[in-house]
């Protein structure tokens, strides 16, 4: 476990591990920053993922970081694990710590982000190095913020305070659009505020150590606080500072914007190149007015490149998506072994499970659809046996190839709720979903002929050890 | 902070072609770029971006927005009715 006090400390670690590319040559905000960040995602596994710019046209002292979460090595380091930790190990460790909830908060009264305060004539275009990420984006988006809100109906209840990563379009000097799809917790806060006819106070923290961003991207339960989860995940209390309005903000942030979601107001927002690999289109989304901006001296602006998978966002939404599904399923079905929701924010989910009786896997598949994640994302669920590693797609494809008889193993459920960013939706927000049972039929499901599965010749494991040693000698 | 435009104010928005363009920001190093915004479709752009983002004639058709269509965009999330005084939650 590790607790990074801020983004700067984590960037220094990435630098020390040779996982940060520093671009000192002059660059333009567009198209260079988006293009370089996109190119970073195509260098291949094992290459550094984080990139840093400090010589940006028009500025003398601006720093922009991207790709901070953009590899399994970075993900492991964010969790304080060995940077070479295998994927499956990262999943089980993430899930283990996740179940230690709740951790604690450490409340302090001052933070470095209070160094510079602008509370009149706020102009975000002047205060932040905003830039267009992809060519069709309808403006400049703050796309890696932690947005903090509380429930006006339950203001003092810390457990329903929410920290979420929601894209923000800068639409005016102090005016933002916010994407709050109905499946997000902030949508509950906003609905309560709008029912009351009141604006919803929000704080927006940008440039954070990597863990709270992972927590903000995790669809945890409504009454689970991301800071308490971060405390559990890092093994020590998570340090926060209260704003004047009473919202808890990470101590280590670079920028903190304070404002209000305007009750009953919707304005055009988008498009923005989104995680499914498509632009989002335009919608009428809620609006935030910013009253105050605080930031560190020489703040670091942090952004995530979002493109056709895989890009940084796919690492950010990987274990954070898989784990809550796993934990929710496991609470009811101890047979669950592991969950892989790494692909396209878990629009497709692979679950491995023991099976109790015929039809059991289909029930598991349908339960995935009613998890907090399933309500808005999981569209195709593949259920495999316990001896199939869901993180090894070769094994998953084998199971799909031989265990599935389409007439008996597919369930298609029409017109379920879905994140409107899924381009398959018809209409937006609605989609049909599918469960594929790729487990071996067991009694009383007697379909197929699965009596003679191949195993290994006698002595294979011993030979494996012997040969591995020989390979090692060969490579000396 | 009052910004000074590198170039003159563009006559129309590259995306929706409304003549509602204003200057939002200018580069801290003078004369490098200006940021403009449209108060009709809420698009913003920088003077130094590629033509397809700054020139109405080169703005890709797929991304154009007609102001007349804007009121018909989907409302997400829907705005709930106000509570009556007697309701509690």
Coordinates of C-alpha atoms in Angstrom, one line a residue:
Chain A
X1 CA 0.0 0.0 0.0
X2 CA 1.1 3.6 -0.5
X3 CA -0.5 7.0 0.1
X4 CA 0.7 9.7 -2.2
X5 CA 0.1 13.1 -0.8
X6 CA -0.4 14.7 -4.2
X7 CA 0.0 14.5 -7.9
X8 CA 3.5 15.9 -7.7
X9 CA 4.7 13.1 -5.5
X10 CA 3.3 10.5 -7.9
X11 CA 4.8 12.2 -11.0
X12 CA 8.2 12.2 -9.2
X13 CA 7.8 8.5 -8.7
X14 CA 6.9 7.9 -12.3
X15 CA 9.9 10.0 -13.3
X16 CA 12.2 8.0 -11.1
X17 CA 10.9 4.8 -12.6
X18 CA 11.4 6.2 -16.1
X19 CA 7.7 6.1 -16.7
X20 CA 7.3 9.8 -17.5
X21 CA 8.2 11.4 -20.8
X22 CA 9.1 15.1 -20.4
X23 CA 8.5 17.1 -23.5
X24 CA 10.6 20.2 -23.2
X25 CA 10.3 21.3 -26.9
X26 CA 7.8 24.0 -27.7
X27 CA 4.3 22.7 -28.4
X28 CA 0.9 24.2 -29.3
X29 CA -2.1 23.5 -27.2
X30 CA -3.9 22.2 -30.4
X31 CA -3.3 19.9 -31.9
X32 CA -0.1 18.9 -30.2
X33 CA -1.2 18.0 -26.7
X34 CA -4.1 15.7 -27.8
X35 CA -2.0 14.3 -30.6
X36 CA 1.0 13.5 -28.4
X37 CA -1.2 12.0 -25.7
X38 CA -3.0 9.9 -28.3
X39 CA 0.4 8.8 -29.7
X40 CA 1.5 7.8 -26.2
X41 CA -1.3 5.3 -26.1
X42 CA -0.1 3.6 -29.2
X43 CA 3.5 3.0 -28.1
X44 CA 2.5 -0.4 -26.7
X45 CA 2.5 -2.2 -23.4
X46 CA 5.7 -1.7 -21.5
X47 CA 6.3 1.9 -22.8
X48 CA 5.9 4.9 -20.5
X49 CA 2.3 6.2 -20.5
X50 CA 2.6 9.5 -18.7
X51 CA 3.7 12.7 -20.6
X52 CA 4.5 16.1 -19.3
X53 CA 4.6 19.5 -21.2
X54 CA 6.2 22.6 -19.8
X55 CA 6.9 24.7 -22.9
X56 CA 3.5 25.5 -24.3
X57 CA 2.9 28.3 -26.9
X58 CA 1.5 31.4 -25.3
X59 CA 2.6 30.5 -21.7
X60 CA 5.7 30.9 -19.7
X61 CA 5.1 28.7 -16.7
X62 CA 2.3 26.3 -17.4
X63 CA 2.6 22.5 -16.8
X64 CA 0.3 19.9 -18.3
X65 CA 0.3 16.2 -17.4
X66 CA -1.5 13.4 -19.2
X67 CA -1.4 9.6 -19.1
X68 CA -0.9 9.4 -15.4
X69 CA -3.1 6.3 -15.1
X70 CA -2.3 5.0 -18.6
X71 CA -0.7 1.6 -18.1
X72 CA -0.9 -1.4 -15.8
X73 CA 2.5 -0.4 -14.3
X74 CA 1.1 3.1 -13.4
X75 CA -2.1 1.5 -12.1
X76 CA 0.0 -0.8 -9.9
X77 CA 2.1 2.0 -8.6
X78 CA -1.1 4.1 -7.9
X79 CA -2.1 1.2 -5.6
X80 CA 1.4 1.0 -4.1
X81 CA 2.0 -2.4 -5.7
X82 CA 5.0 -3.6 -7.5
X83 CA 4.9 -2.1 -11.0
X84 CA 5.2 -5.5 -12.6
X85 CA 2.2 -6.9 -10.8
X86 CA 0.2 -9.1 -13.2
X87 CA -3.3 -8.0 -14.1
X88 CA -5.1 -10.7 -12.2
X89 CA -3.0 -9.9 -9.1
X90 CA -4.0 -6.2 -9.4
X91 CA -7.6 -7.2 -9.6
X92 CA -7.6 -9.4 -6.5
X93 CA -5.6 -6.9 -4.5
X94 CA -7.9 -4.0 -5.5
X95 CA -10.9 -6.2 -4.6
X96 CA -9.3 -7.2 -1.3
X97 CA -8.7 -3.7 -0.2
X98 CA -12.1 -2.5 -1.5
X99 CA -13.8 -4.9 1.0
X100 CA -11.9 -3.2 3.9
X101 CA -14.4 -0.3 3.6
X102 CA -14.7 2.0 5.4
X103 CA -11.4 3.7 5.9
X104 CA -11.0 7.0 7.5
X105 CA -10.8 10.7 6.6
X106 CA -8.2 13.0 8.1
X107 CA -9.7 16.6 8.2
X108 CA -7.2 19.4 8.1
X109 CA -7.9 23.1 7.7
X110 CA -5.3 24.3 5.2
X111 CA -4.1 23.0 1.9
X112 CA -1.5 24.0 -0.8
X113 CA -4.4 24.7 -3.2
X114 CA -5.4 27.7 -1.1
X115 CA -2.2 29.6 -2.1
X116 CA -3.9 31.6 -4.9
X117 CA -7.6 32.6 -4.7
X118 CA -9.7 34.2 -7.4
X119 CA -13.2 35.0 -6.3
X120 CA -14.3 37.8 -8.6
X121 CA -14.3 38.1 -12.4
X122 CA -13.4 34.4 -12.7
X123 CA -12.2 33.6 -16.2
X124 CA -11.4 29.9 -16.5
X125 CA -9.9 30.5 -20.0
X126 CA -7.3 32.7 -18.3
X127 CA -6.8 30.5 -15.2
X128 CA -6.3 27.1 -16.8
X129 CA -4.4 25.9 -19.9
X130 CA -7.6 24.6 -21.5
X131 CA -7.3 22.8 -24.9
X132 CA -9.3 20.8 -27.4
X133 CA -8.5 17.1 -27.1
X134 CA -10.1 15.7 -30.3
X135 CA -10.9 17.6 -33.4
X136 CA -14.7 17.2 -33.1
X137 CA -15.0 18.2 -29.4
X138 CA -17.4 21.1 -29.1
X139 CA -15.0 23.1 -26.9
X140 CA -12.5 22.7 -24.1
X141 CA -13.2 20.0 -21.6
X142 CA -11.9 19.5 -18.1
X143 CA -12.0 15.8 -18.3
X144 CA -10.3 14.4 -15.3
X145 CA -11.8 16.3 -12.4
X146 CA -13.2 15.0 -9.1
X147 CA -16.6 16.7 -8.7
X148 CA -17.8 16.8 -5.1
X149 CA -21.4 17.2 -4.0
X150 CA -23.7 16.6 -1.1
X151 CA -27.3 15.7 -0.8
X152 CA -29.4 18.9 0.1
X153 CA -31.9 16.5 1.7
X154 CA -29.2 14.9 3.9
X155 CA -26.5 17.6 4.0
X156 CA -24.5 16.4 7.1
X157 CA -24.4 12.8 6.1
X158 CA -20.8 12.2 5.0
X159 CA -21.6 8.8 3.6
X160 CA -23.8 10.2 0.8
X161 CA -21.3 12.9 -0.1
X162 CA -20.1 12.0 -3.6
X163 CA -16.8 12.3 -5.5
X164 CA -17.3 11.5 -9.2
X165 CA -15.3 12.0 -12.3
X166 CA -17.6 13.8 -14.7
X167 CA -16.6 15.6 -17.9
X168 CA -17.0 19.4 -17.8
X169 CA -17.2 21.6 -20.8
X170 CA -16.0 25.1 -20.4
X171 CA -18.7 27.1 -22.1
X172 CA -18.1 30.6 -20.7
X173 CA -15.7 32.4 -18.5
X174 CA -17.2 31.0 -15.3
X175 CA -19.7 28.6 -16.9
X176 CA -19.4 24.8 -17.3
X177 CA -21.5 22.1 -18.7
X178 CA -21.6 18.8 -16.7
X179 CA -22.4 15.3 -17.8
X180 CA -24.4 13.7 -15.1
X181 CA -26.0 10.6 -16.6
X182 CA -29.0 9.4 -14.5
X183 CA -26.9 6.4 -13.3
X184 CA -24.4 8.6 -11.5
X185 CA -24.7 9.5 -7.9
X186 CA -24.5 13.2 -8.5
X187 CA -27.7 12.9 -10.5
X188 CA -29.5 11.9 -7.3
X189 CA -28.1 15.0 -5.6
X190 CA -29.1 17.2 -8.5
X191 CA -32.6 15.7 -8.7
X192 CA -33.2 16.5 -5.0
X193 CA -31.9 20.0 -5.4
X194 CA -34.1 20.6 -8.4
X195 CA -37.1 19.2 -6.7
X196 CA -36.4 21.8 -4.0
X197 CA -35.8 24.5 -6.5
X198 CA -32.3 25.1 -5.2
X199 CA -28.9 25.3 -6.8
X200 CA -26.6 22.4 -5.9
X201 CA -23.2 23.5 -4.5
X202 CA -20.3 21.6 -6.0
X203 CA -16.5 21.7 -5.7
X204 CA -14.3 20.6 -8.5
X205 CA -10.8 19.3 -7.7
X206 CA -8.3 18.9 -10.5
X207 CA -4.8 17.6 -10.5
X208 CA -5.1 14.9 -7.8
X209 CA -3.0 12.0 -6.6
X210 CA -4.0 9.0 -8.6
X211 CA -6.1 7.0 -6.0
X212 CA -8.9 9.4 -5.5
X213 CA -9.4 9.7 -9.3
X214 CA -9.7 5.9 -9.3
X215 CA -12.2 6.0 -6.5
X216 CA -14.2 8.8 -8.3
X217 CA -14.4 6.5 -11.3
X218 CA -15.7 3.6 -9.3
X219 CA -19.5 2.9 -9.2
X220 CA -19.6 2.2 -5.5
X221 CA -22.8 2.2 -3.5
X222 CA -24.7 5.4 -3.1
X223 CA -24.0 5.5 0.6
X224 CA -20.3 4.7 0.3
X225 CA -18.0 7.8 0.4
X226 CA -15.0 7.8 -2.0
X227 CA -12.7 9.3 0.6
X228 CA -13.5 6.5 3.0
X229 CA -12.8 4.0 0.3
X230 CA -9.5 5.8 -0.6
X231 CA -8.6 5.5 3.1
X232 CA -9.3 1.8 3.0
X233 CA -7.4 1.4 -0.2
X234 CA -4.3 3.2 0.8
X235 CA -4.2 1.9 4.4
X236 CA -4.2 5.3 6.1
X237 CA -6.7 8.1 6.5
X238 CA -7.4 10.2 3.4
X239 CA -6.6 13.8 3.9
X240 CA -9.3 16.4 3.0
X241 CA -10.1 20.0 3.6
X242 CA -13.6 21.5 3.8
X243 CA -14.7 24.3 1.6
X244 CA -16.7 27.2 3.1
X245 CA -19.8 25.5 1.7
X246 CA -18.9 22.3 3.6
X247 CA -17.7 20.1 0.7
X248 CA -14.7 17.9 1.4
X249 CA -11.9 18.4 -1.1
X250 CA -8.6 16.5 -1.4
X251 CA -5.7 18.2 0.4
X252 CA -3.4 17.6 -2.5
X253 CA -5.4 19.0 -5.4
X254 CA -3.8 21.5 -7.8
X255 CA -7.0 23.4 -8.7
X256 CA -10.2 23.7 -6.8
X257 CA -13.3 25.3 -8.4
X258 CA -16.3 26.1 -6.3
X259 CA -19.7 26.8 -7.7
X260 CA -23.3 25.7 -8.2
X261 CA -25.2 23.5 -10.5
X262 CA -28.1 25.8 -11.6
X263 CA -31.5 24.3 -10.7
X264 CA -33.7 23.6 -13.7
X265 CA -31.2 24.8 -16.3
X266 CA -30.1 22.7 -19.3
X267 CA -27.9 24.0 -22.2
X268 CA -26.2 22.4 -25.2
X269 CA -23.2 20.4 -24.3
X270 CA -20.8 18.4 -26.5
X271 CA -19.8 16.6 -28.5
X272 CA -16.9 15.1 -26.7
X273 CA -14.8 12.1 -27.9
X274 CA -15.9 9.5 -25.4
X275 CA -14.8 6.1 -24.0
X276 CA -16.8 3.9 -26.5
X277 CA -14.6 5.3 -29.3
X278 CA -17.3 7.6 -30.6
X279 CA -18.2 11.3 -30.1
X280 CA -21.0 11.7 -27.7
X281 CA -23.2 14.0 -29.8
X282 CA -24.9 17.1 -28.2
X283 CA -27.4 17.1 -25.4
X284 CA -29.0 19.6 -23.1
X285 CA -27.0 19.1 -20.0
X286 CA -26.9 20.8 -16.6
X287 CA -24.8 24.0 -16.1
X288 CA -22.4 25.0 -13.3
X289 CA -21.6 28.6 -12.5
X290 CA -18.1 29.0 -10.9
X291 CA -17.8 31.6 -8.1
X292 CA -14.3 30.9 -6.9
X293 CA -11.1 29.3 -8.2
X294 CA -8.2 28.4 -5.9
X295 CA -5.0 26.9 -7.0
X296 CA -1.4 26.2 -6.1
X297 CA 1.3 28.4 -7.4
X298 CA 2.5 27.1 -10.8
X299 CA -0.4 24.5 -10.8
X300 CA -0.2 21.3 -12.8
X301 CA -3.1 20.9 -15.2
X302 CA -4.1 17.2 -15.4
X303 CA -6.1 15.7 -18.3
X304 CA -6.9 12.2 -19.7
X305 CA -6.7 11.5 -23.4
X306 CA -9.9 9.7 -24.4
X307 CA -9.9 8.0 -27.8
X308 CA -10.8 4.7 -29.5
X309 CA -9.9 2.0 -27.0
X310 CA -7.3 1.4 -25.6
X311 CA -6.4 4.8 -24.2
X312 CA -5.7 6.0 -20.7
X313 CA -9.3 6.0 -19.7
X314 CA -9.5 2.3 -20.2
X315 CA -7.0 1.8 -17.4
X316 CA -8.8 4.3 -15.3
X317 CA -12.1 2.4 -15.7
X318 CA -10.7 -1.1 -15.5
X319 CA -10.4 -2.5 -12.0
X320 CA -12.6 0.3 -10.8
X321 CA -15.4 -1.2 -12.8
X322 CA -14.6 -4.9 -12.3
X323 CA -14.3 -4.7 -8.5
X324 CA -17.7 -3.3 -7.5
X325 CA -19.4 -5.9 -9.7
X326 CA -17.3 -8.7 -8.1
X327 CA -18.0 -7.5 -4.6
X328 CA -21.8 -7.1 -5.2
X329 CA -22.0 -10.5 -6.8
X330 CA -19.8 -12.2 -4.2
X331 CA -22.0 -10.9 -1.4
X332 CA -24.9 -13.0 -2.7
X333 CA -23.1 -15.8 -4.5
X334 CA -19.9 -17.0 -2.9
X335 CA -19.3 -19.2 -6.0
X336 CA -18.0 -16.1 -7.9
X337 CA -14.3 -16.4 -8.7
X338 CA -13.4 -13.2 -10.6
X339 CA -14.9 -10.5 -12.8
X340 CA -13.3 -8.9 -15.9
X341 CA -15.0 -5.6 -16.9
X342 CA -11.9 -4.1 -18.5
X343 CA -13.3 -3.6 -21.9
X344 CA -14.9 -0.3 -22.9
X345 CA -15.9 0.6 -19.4
X346 CA -17.4 -2.8 -18.9
X347 CA -20.0 -2.6 -21.7
X348 CA -19.0 -6.3 -21.8
X349 CA -18.4 -8.2 -18.6
X350 CA -16.9 -11.6 -18.1
X351 CA -17.7 -13.5 -14.9
X352 CA -16.1 -16.8 -13.8
X353 CA -18.0 -18.8 -11.3
X354 CA -18.6 -22.2 -9.8
X355 CA -22.1 -23.5 -10.7
X356 CA -24.5 -25.1 -8.3
X357 CA -27.0 -26.6 -10.7
X358 CA -28.2 -26.2 -14.3
X359 CA -29.2 -22.6 -15.1
X360 CA -27.2 -21.1 -12.3
X361 CA -24.8 -19.2 -14.6
X362 CA -27.7 -17.6 -16.3
X363 CA -29.0 -16.3 -13.0
X364 CA -25.5 -14.9 -12.3
X365 CA -25.5 -13.2 -15.7
X366 CA -28.8 -11.6 -15.0
X367 CA -27.7 -10.4 -11.6
X368 CA -24.8 -8.6 -13.2
X369 CA -27.4 -6.5 -15.1
X370 CA -28.9 -5.2 -11.8
X371 CA -25.6 -4.2 -10.1
X372 CA -24.9 -0.5 -9.8
X373 CA -22.6 -0.9 -12.9
X374 CA -25.0 -3.1 -14.7
X375 CA -27.8 -0.6 -14.6
X376 CA -25.9 1.7 -16.9
X377 CA -23.2 -0.1 -18.7
X378 CA -23.1 -3.9 -18.7
X379 CA -24.7 -4.9 -22.0
X380 CA -23.1 -8.3 -22.8
X381 CA -22.4 -10.6 -20.0
X382 CA -20.3 -13.8 -20.6
X383 CA -20.4 -16.3 -17.7
X384 CA -17.6 -18.9 -17.7
X385 CA -16.6 -21.7 -15.4
X386 CA -14.4 -21.3 -12.3
X387 CA -11.5 -22.9 -14.1
X388 CA -11.5 -20.3 -16.9
X389 CA -9.5 -17.2 -16.2
X390 CA -11.7 -14.3 -17.2
X391 CA -8.6 -12.1 -17.7
X392 CA -7.2 -14.6 -20.3
X393 CA -9.2 -14.0 -23.4
X394 CA -7.8 -17.1 -25.0
X395 CA -9.5 -19.2 -22.3
X396 CA -12.7 -17.1 -22.6
X397 CA -12.8 -17.7 -26.3
X398 CA -12.3 -21.4 -25.8
X399 CA -15.2 -21.5 -23.4
X400 CA -17.4 -19.5 -25.8
X401 CA -16.4 -21.8 -28.6
X402 CA -17.2 -25.1 -27.0
X403 CA -19.6 -24.5 -24.1
X404 CA -22.2 -22.4 -25.9
X405 CA -25.1 -23.8 -27.8
X406 CA -26.9 -20.6 -28.9
X407 CA -30.4 -22.1 -28.7
X408 CA -30.1 -22.8 -25.0
X409 CA -27.4 -20.4 -23.8
X410 CA -28.4 -16.9 -24.8
X411 CA -30.7 -14.6 -23.0
X412 CA -31.7 -11.3 -24.7
X413 CA -33.5 -8.9 -22.5
X414 CA -35.1 -6.0 -24.4
X415 CA -35.1 -2.3 -23.5
X416 CA -33.0 -2.0 -20.4
X417 CA -31.4 1.1 -19.1
X418 CA -28.0 2.0 -20.5
X419 CA -25.5 4.8 -20.5
X420 CA -26.5 7.1 -23.3
X421 CA -22.8 7.2 -24.6
X422 CA -23.2 3.6 -25.8
X423 CA -23.8 4.2 -29.6
X424 CA -25.9 1.1 -29.8
X425 CA -28.7 2.7 -27.7
X426 CA -32.1 3.1 -29.3
X427 CA -33.3 5.5 -28.1
X428 CA -30.5 7.1 -26.2
X429 CA -30.3 5.5 -22.7
X430 CA -32.1 2.3 -23.7
X431 CA -30.6 -0.9 -25.1
X432 CA -31.2 -4.6 -25.2
X433 CA -28.8 -6.7 -23.2
X434 CA -27.5 -10.2 -23.5
X435 CA -26.3 -13.0 -21.2
X436 CA -24.1 -15.7 -22.8
X437 CA -23.8 -18.8 -20.7
X438 CA -20.4 -20.3 -21.5
X439 CA -20.3 -22.6 -18.6
X440 CA -20.5 -26.4 -18.8
X441 CA -24.1 -27.6 -18.5
X442 CA -24.6 -29.5 -15.2
X443 CA -27.6 -31.4 -13.9
X444 CA -30.4 -31.1 -14.5
X445 CA -29.2 -29.3 -17.6
X446 CA -28.0 -32.3 -19.6
X447 CA -27.3 -30.7 -23.0
X448 CA -24.2 -31.5 -24.9
X449 CA -21.4 -34.0 -24.4
X450 CA -18.9 -32.7 -21.9
X451 CA -17.7 -36.0 -20.3
X452 CA -14.2 -36.2 -21.7
X453 CA -12.4 -32.9 -21.2
X454 CA -8.7 -33.0 -21.9
X455 CA -6.3 -32.8 -19.1
X456 CA -2.5 -32.9 -19.0
X457 CA -0.3 -35.9 -19.4
X458 CA 1.1 -37.4 -16.2
X459 CA 4.2 -35.5 -15.1
X460 CA 3.4 -32.3 -17.0
X461 CA 3.9 -30.0 -13.9
X462 CA 7.2 -31.6 -13.1
X463 CA 8.3 -31.2 -16.6
X464 CA 7.2 -27.5 -16.5
X465 CA 9.5 -26.8 -13.6
X466 CA 12.4 -28.6 -15.2
X467 CA 12.0 -26.9 -18.6
X468 CA 11.6 -23.4 -17.0
X469 CA 14.9 -23.9 -15.3
X470 CA 16.5 -25.0 -18.6
X471 CA 15.1 -21.9 -20.4
X472 CA 16.5 -19.7 -17.6
X473 CA 19.9 -21.3 -18.1
X474 CA 19.6 -20.8 -21.8
X475 CA 19.0 -17.1 -21.4
X476 CA 22.0 -16.5 -19.1
Chain B
X1 CA -8.4 40.5 -16.8
X2 CA -9.1 42.0 -20.2
X3 CA -7.9 40.1 -23.2
X4 CA -6.6 41.5 -26.4
X5 CA -7.3 39.6 -29.6
X6 CA -4.4 38.5 -31.8
X7 CA -6.6 38.9 -34.8
X8 CA -9.9 40.6 -35.3
X9 CA -13.1 39.1 -33.9
X10 CA -14.3 36.4 -36.3
X11 CA -17.7 37.4 -37.8
X12 CA -19.4 34.1 -37.2
X13 CA -19.1 30.9 -35.2
X14 CA -17.3 28.1 -37.2
X15 CA -19.8 25.6 -35.9
X16 CA -23.3 27.2 -35.9
X17 CA -22.5 30.4 -38.0
X18 CA -24.3 32.7 -35.5
X19 CA -22.8 36.2 -35.3
X20 CA -22.6 35.9 -31.5
X21 CA -18.8 35.6 -31.1
X22 CA -16.8 37.2 -28.3
X23 CA -13.2 37.2 -27.1
X24 CA -12.7 34.9 -24.1
X25 CA -9.0 35.0 -23.5
X26 CA -5.6 36.0 -25.0
X27 CA -2.3 34.3 -24.5
X28 CA -0.3 35.4 -21.5
X29 CA 2.6 35.8 -23.8
X30 CA 1.2 38.6 -26.0
X31 CA 0.3 38.0 -29.6
X32 CA 0.4 34.2 -29.6
X33 CA -3.3 33.2 -29.6
X34 CA -6.8 34.3 -28.8
X35 CA -9.7 32.2 -27.6
X36 CA -13.1 33.0 -29.0
X37 CA -16.5 31.7 -27.9
X38 CA -20.0 31.6 -29.3
X39 CA -22.8 32.4 -27.0
X40 CA -25.4 30.7 -29.2
X41 CA -24.0 27.1 -29.5
X42 CA -21.4 27.5 -26.8
X43 CA -18.5 26.4 -29.1
X44 CA -15.1 27.8 -28.3
X45 CA -11.9 27.8 -30.3
X46 CA -8.4 29.2 -30.4
X47 CA -7.1 31.3 -33.3
X48 CA -4.1 29.0 -33.8
X49 CA -6.1 25.7 -34.2
X50 CA -6.3 23.8 -37.5
X51 CA -8.7 25.4 -40.1
X52 CA -11.4 22.8 -39.5
X53 CA -11.9 24.2 -36.0
X54 CA -11.7 27.9 -36.9
X55 CA -13.0 28.4 -40.4
X56 CA -16.8 28.0 -41.0
X57 CA -16.2 26.9 -44.5
X58 CA -13.9 24.1 -43.4
X59 CA -15.8 23.1 -40.3
X60 CA -16.8 19.4 -40.8
X61 CA -20.4 19.0 -41.7
X62 CA -20.8 16.1 -39.2
X63 CA -20.1 18.4 -36.3
X64 CA -22.1 21.5 -37.4
X65 CA -24.9 22.6 -35.2
X66 CA -28.0 24.5 -36.4
X67 CA -29.3 26.9 -33.7
X68 CA -32.8 26.0 -34.8
X69 CA -32.2 22.3 -33.7
X70 CA -30.8 23.1 -30.3
X71 CA -34.1 23.2 -28.4
X72 CA -34.8 19.7 -29.6
X73 CA -31.6 18.1 -28.2
X74 CA -32.3 15.4 -25.6
X75 CA -32.5 16.8 -22.1
X76 CA -30.3 14.7 -19.7
X77 CA -31.2 14.3 -17.0
X78 CA -34.8 15.3 -17.1
X79 CA -35.8 18.1 -14.8
X80 CA -38.0 16.8 -12.0
X81 CA -41.1 18.6 -10.9
X82 CA -40.8 20.9 -7.9
X83 CA -42.0 19.5 -4.7
X84 CA -45.2 20.7 -3.3
X85 CA -44.9 22.3 0.2
X86 CA -46.4 19.2 1.8
X87 CA -44.0 16.7 0.3
X88 CA -40.9 15.8 2.3
X89 CA -38.7 13.8 0.0

